[in-house]
mmCIF file with all atom_site columns, C-alpha atoms in Angstrom:
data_model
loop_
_atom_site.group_PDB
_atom_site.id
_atom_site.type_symbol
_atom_site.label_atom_id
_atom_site.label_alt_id
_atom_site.label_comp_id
_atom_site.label_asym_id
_atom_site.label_entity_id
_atom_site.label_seq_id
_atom_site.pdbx_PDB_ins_code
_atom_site.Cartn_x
_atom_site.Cartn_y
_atom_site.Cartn_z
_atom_site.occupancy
_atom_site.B_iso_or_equiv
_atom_site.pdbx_formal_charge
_atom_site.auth_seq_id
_atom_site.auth_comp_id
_atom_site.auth_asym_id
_atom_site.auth_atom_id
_atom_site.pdbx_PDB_model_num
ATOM 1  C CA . UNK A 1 1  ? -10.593 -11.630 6.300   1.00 49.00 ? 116 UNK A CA 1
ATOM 2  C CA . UNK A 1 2  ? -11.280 -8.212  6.826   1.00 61.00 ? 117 UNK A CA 1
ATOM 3  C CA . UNK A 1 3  ? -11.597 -5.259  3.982   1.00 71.00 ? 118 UNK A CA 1
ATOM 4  C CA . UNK A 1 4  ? -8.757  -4.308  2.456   1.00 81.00 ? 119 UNK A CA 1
ATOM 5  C CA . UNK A 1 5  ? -8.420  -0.610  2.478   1.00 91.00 ? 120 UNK A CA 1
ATOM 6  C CA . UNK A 1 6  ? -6.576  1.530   -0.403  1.00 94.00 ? 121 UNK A CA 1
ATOM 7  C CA . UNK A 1 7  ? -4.818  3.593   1.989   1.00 95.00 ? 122 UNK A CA 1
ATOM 8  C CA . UNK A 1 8  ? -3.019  0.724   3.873   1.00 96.00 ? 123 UNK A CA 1
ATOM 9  C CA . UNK A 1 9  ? -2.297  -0.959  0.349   1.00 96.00 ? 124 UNK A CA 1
ATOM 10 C CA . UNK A 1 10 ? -0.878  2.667   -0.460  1.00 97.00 ? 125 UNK A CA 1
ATOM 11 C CA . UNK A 1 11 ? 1.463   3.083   2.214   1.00 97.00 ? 126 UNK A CA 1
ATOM 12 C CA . UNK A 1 12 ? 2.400   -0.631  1.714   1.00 98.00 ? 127 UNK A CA 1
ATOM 13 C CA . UNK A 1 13 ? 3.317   -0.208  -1.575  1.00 98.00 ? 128 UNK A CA 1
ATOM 14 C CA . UNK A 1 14 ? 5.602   2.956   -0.944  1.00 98.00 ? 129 UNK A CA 1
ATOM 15 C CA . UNK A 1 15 ? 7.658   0.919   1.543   1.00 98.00 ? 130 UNK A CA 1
ATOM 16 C CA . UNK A 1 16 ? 8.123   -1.834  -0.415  1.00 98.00 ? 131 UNK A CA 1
ATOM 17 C CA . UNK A 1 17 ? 8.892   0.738   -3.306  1.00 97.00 ? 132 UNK A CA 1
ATOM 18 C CA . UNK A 1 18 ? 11.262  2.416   -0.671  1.00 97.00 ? 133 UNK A CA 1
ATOM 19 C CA . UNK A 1 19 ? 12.708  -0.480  0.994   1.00 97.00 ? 134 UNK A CA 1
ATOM 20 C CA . UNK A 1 20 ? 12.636  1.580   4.009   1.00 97.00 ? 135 UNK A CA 1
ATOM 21 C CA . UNK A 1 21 ? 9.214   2.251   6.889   1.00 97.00 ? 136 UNK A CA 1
ATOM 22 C CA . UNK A 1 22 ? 10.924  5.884   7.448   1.00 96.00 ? 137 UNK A CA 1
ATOM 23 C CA . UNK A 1 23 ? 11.747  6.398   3.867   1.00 97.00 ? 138 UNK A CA 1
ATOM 24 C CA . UNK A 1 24 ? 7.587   6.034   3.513   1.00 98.00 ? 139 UNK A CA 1
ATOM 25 C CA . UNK A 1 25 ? 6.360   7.627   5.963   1.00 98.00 ? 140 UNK A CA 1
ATOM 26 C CA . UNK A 1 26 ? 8.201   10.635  5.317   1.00 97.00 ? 141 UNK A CA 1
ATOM 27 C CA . UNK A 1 27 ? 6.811   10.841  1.523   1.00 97.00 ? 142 UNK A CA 1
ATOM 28 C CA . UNK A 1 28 ? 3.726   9.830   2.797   1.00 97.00 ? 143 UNK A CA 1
ATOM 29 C CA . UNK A 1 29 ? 3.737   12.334  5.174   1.00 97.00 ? 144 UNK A CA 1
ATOM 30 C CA . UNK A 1 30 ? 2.904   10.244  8.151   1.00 97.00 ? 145 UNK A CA 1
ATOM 31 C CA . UNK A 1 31 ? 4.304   8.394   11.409  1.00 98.00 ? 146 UNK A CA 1
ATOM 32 C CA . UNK A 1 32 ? 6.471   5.711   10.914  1.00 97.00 ? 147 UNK A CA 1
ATOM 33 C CA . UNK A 1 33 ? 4.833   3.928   14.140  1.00 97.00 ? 148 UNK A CA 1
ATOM 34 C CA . UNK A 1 34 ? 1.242   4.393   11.978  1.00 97.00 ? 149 UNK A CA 1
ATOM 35 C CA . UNK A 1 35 ? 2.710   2.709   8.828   1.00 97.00 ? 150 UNK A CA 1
ATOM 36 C CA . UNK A 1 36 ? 3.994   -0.047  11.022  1.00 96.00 ? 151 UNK A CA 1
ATOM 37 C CA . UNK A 1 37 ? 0.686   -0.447  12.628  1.00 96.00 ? 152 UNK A CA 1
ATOM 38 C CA . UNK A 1 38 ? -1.323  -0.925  9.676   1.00 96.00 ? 153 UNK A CA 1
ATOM 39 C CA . UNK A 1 39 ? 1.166   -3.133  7.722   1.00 97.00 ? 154 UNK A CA 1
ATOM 40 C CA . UNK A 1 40 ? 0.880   -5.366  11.332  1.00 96.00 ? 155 UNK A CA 1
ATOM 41 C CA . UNK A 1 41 ? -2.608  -5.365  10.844  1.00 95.00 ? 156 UNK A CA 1
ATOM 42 C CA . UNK A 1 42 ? -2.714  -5.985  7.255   1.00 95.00 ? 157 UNK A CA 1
ATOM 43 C CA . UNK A 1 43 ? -0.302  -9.065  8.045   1.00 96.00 ? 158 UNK A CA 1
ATOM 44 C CA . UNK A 1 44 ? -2.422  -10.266 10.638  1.00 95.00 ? 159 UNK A CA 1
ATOM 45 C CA . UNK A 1 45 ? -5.762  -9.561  8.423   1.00 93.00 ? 160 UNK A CA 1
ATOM 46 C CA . UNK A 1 46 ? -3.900  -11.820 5.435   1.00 93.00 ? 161 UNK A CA 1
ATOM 47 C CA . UNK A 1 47 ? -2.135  -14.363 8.250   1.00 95.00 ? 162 UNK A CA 1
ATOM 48 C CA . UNK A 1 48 ? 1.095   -13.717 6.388   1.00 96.00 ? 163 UNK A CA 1
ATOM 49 C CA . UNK A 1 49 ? 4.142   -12.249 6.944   1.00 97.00 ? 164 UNK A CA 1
ATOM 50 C CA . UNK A 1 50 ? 4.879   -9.386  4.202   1.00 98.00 ? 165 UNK A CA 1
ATOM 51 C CA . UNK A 1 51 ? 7.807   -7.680  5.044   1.00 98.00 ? 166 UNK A CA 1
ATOM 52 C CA . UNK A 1 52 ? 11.467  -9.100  6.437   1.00 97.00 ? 167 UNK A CA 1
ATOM 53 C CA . UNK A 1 53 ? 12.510  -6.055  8.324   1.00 92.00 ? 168 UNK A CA 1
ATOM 54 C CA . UNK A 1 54 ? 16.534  -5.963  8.796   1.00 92.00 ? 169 UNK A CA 1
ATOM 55 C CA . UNK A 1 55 ? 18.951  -2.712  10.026  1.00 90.00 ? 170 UNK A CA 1
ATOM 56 C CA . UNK A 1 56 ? 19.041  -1.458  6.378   1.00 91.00 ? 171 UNK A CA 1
ATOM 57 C CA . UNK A 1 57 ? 15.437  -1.831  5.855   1.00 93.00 ? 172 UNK A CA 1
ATOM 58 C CA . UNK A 1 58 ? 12.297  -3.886  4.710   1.00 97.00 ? 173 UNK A CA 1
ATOM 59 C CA . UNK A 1 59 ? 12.116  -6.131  1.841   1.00 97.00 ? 174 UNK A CA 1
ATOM 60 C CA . UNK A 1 60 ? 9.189   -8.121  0.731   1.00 98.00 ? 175 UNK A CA 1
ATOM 61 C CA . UNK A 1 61 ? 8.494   -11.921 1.198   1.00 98.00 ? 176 UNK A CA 1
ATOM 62 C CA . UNK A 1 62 ? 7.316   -14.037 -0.982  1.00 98.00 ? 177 UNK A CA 1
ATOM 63 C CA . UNK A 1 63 ? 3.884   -13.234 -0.138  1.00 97.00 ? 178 UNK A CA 1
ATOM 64 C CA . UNK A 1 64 ? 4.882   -9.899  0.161   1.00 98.00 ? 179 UNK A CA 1
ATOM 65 C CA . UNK A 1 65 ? 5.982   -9.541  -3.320  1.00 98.00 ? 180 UNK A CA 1
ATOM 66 C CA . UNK A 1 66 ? 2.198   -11.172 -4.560  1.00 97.00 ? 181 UNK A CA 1
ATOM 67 C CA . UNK A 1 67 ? 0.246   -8.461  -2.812  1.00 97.00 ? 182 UNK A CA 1
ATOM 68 C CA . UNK A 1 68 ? 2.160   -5.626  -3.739  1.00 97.00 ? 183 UNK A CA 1
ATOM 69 C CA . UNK A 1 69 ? 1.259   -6.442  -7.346  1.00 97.00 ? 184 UNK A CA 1
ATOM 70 C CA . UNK A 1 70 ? -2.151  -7.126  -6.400  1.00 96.00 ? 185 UNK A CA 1
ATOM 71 C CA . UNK A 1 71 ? -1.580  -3.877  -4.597  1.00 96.00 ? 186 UNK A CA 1
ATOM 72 C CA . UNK A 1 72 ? -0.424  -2.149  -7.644  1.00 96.00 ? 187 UNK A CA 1
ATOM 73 C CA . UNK A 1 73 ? -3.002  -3.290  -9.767  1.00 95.00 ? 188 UNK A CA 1
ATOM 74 C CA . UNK A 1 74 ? -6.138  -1.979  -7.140  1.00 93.00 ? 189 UNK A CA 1
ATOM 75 C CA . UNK A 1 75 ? -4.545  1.326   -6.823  1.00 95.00 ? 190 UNK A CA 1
ATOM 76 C CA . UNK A 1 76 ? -4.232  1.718   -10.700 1.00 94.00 ? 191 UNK A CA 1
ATOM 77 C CA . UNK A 1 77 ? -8.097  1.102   -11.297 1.00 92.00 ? 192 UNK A CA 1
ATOM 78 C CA . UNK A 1 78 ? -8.984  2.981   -8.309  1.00 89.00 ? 193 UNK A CA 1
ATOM 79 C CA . UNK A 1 79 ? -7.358  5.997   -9.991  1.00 85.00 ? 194 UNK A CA 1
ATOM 80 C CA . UNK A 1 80 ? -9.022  4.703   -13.207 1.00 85.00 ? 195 UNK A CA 1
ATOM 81 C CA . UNK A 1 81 ? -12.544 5.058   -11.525 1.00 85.00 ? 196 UNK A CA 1
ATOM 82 C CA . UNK A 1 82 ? -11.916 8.371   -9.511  1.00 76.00 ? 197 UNK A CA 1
ATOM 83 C CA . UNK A 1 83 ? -10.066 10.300  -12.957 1.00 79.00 ? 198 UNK A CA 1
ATOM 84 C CA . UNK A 1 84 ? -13.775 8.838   -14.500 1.00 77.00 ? 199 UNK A CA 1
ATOM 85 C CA . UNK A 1 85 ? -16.204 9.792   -11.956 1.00 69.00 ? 200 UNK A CA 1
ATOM 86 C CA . UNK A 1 86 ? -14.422 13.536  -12.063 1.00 65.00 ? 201 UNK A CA 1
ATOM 87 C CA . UNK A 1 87 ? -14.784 13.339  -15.621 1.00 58.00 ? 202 UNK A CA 1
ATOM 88 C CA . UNK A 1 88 ? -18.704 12.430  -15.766 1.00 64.00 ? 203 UNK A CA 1
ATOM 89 C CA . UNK A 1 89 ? -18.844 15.197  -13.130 1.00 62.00 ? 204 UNK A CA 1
ATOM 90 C CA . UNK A 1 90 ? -17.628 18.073  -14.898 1.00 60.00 ? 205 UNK A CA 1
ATOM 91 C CA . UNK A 1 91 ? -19.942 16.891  -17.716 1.00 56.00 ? 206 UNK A CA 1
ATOM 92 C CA . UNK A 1 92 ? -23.126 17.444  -15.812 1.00 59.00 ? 207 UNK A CA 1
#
């Protein structure tokens, strides 16, 4: 499996926070077809589907659901690390 990257896990969360691709994209400030890309890519990265996609929107499957937690979690201590690291900056 390749690296996951914060970005993708990001924009995965917001649509799965969103139930919507366009819903995401627009707070995200990006392309719809870009967001789709990279959650296709993350889904064929995990070999998983994540996301049942219907006329009203996306929801998350069950494995879905497990990596948007995971998700959650990585983006929390990433923010935990980059608030420190500005932190032991300003100190020097």
């Amino acid at each position: 499996m390749r690296n996951l990257d914060l970005t993708t896990l990001r924009l995965f969360v917001a649509v799965c926070d969103l139930g919507s691709i366009a819903r995401a994209a627009e707070q995200e400030n990006t392309a719809p077809s870009a967001i789709s890309k990279r959650i296709a890519q993350l889904e064929d990265a995990l070999d998983a589907s994540l996301l049942v996609r219907g006329r009203r929107g996306v929801q998350p499957t069950r494995a879905g659901s497990v990596l948007v937690e995971h998700a959650r979690s990585m983006l929390f201590t990433a923010g935990r690390i980059d608030r420190s690291e500005e932190h032991t900056s300003e100190l020097q």
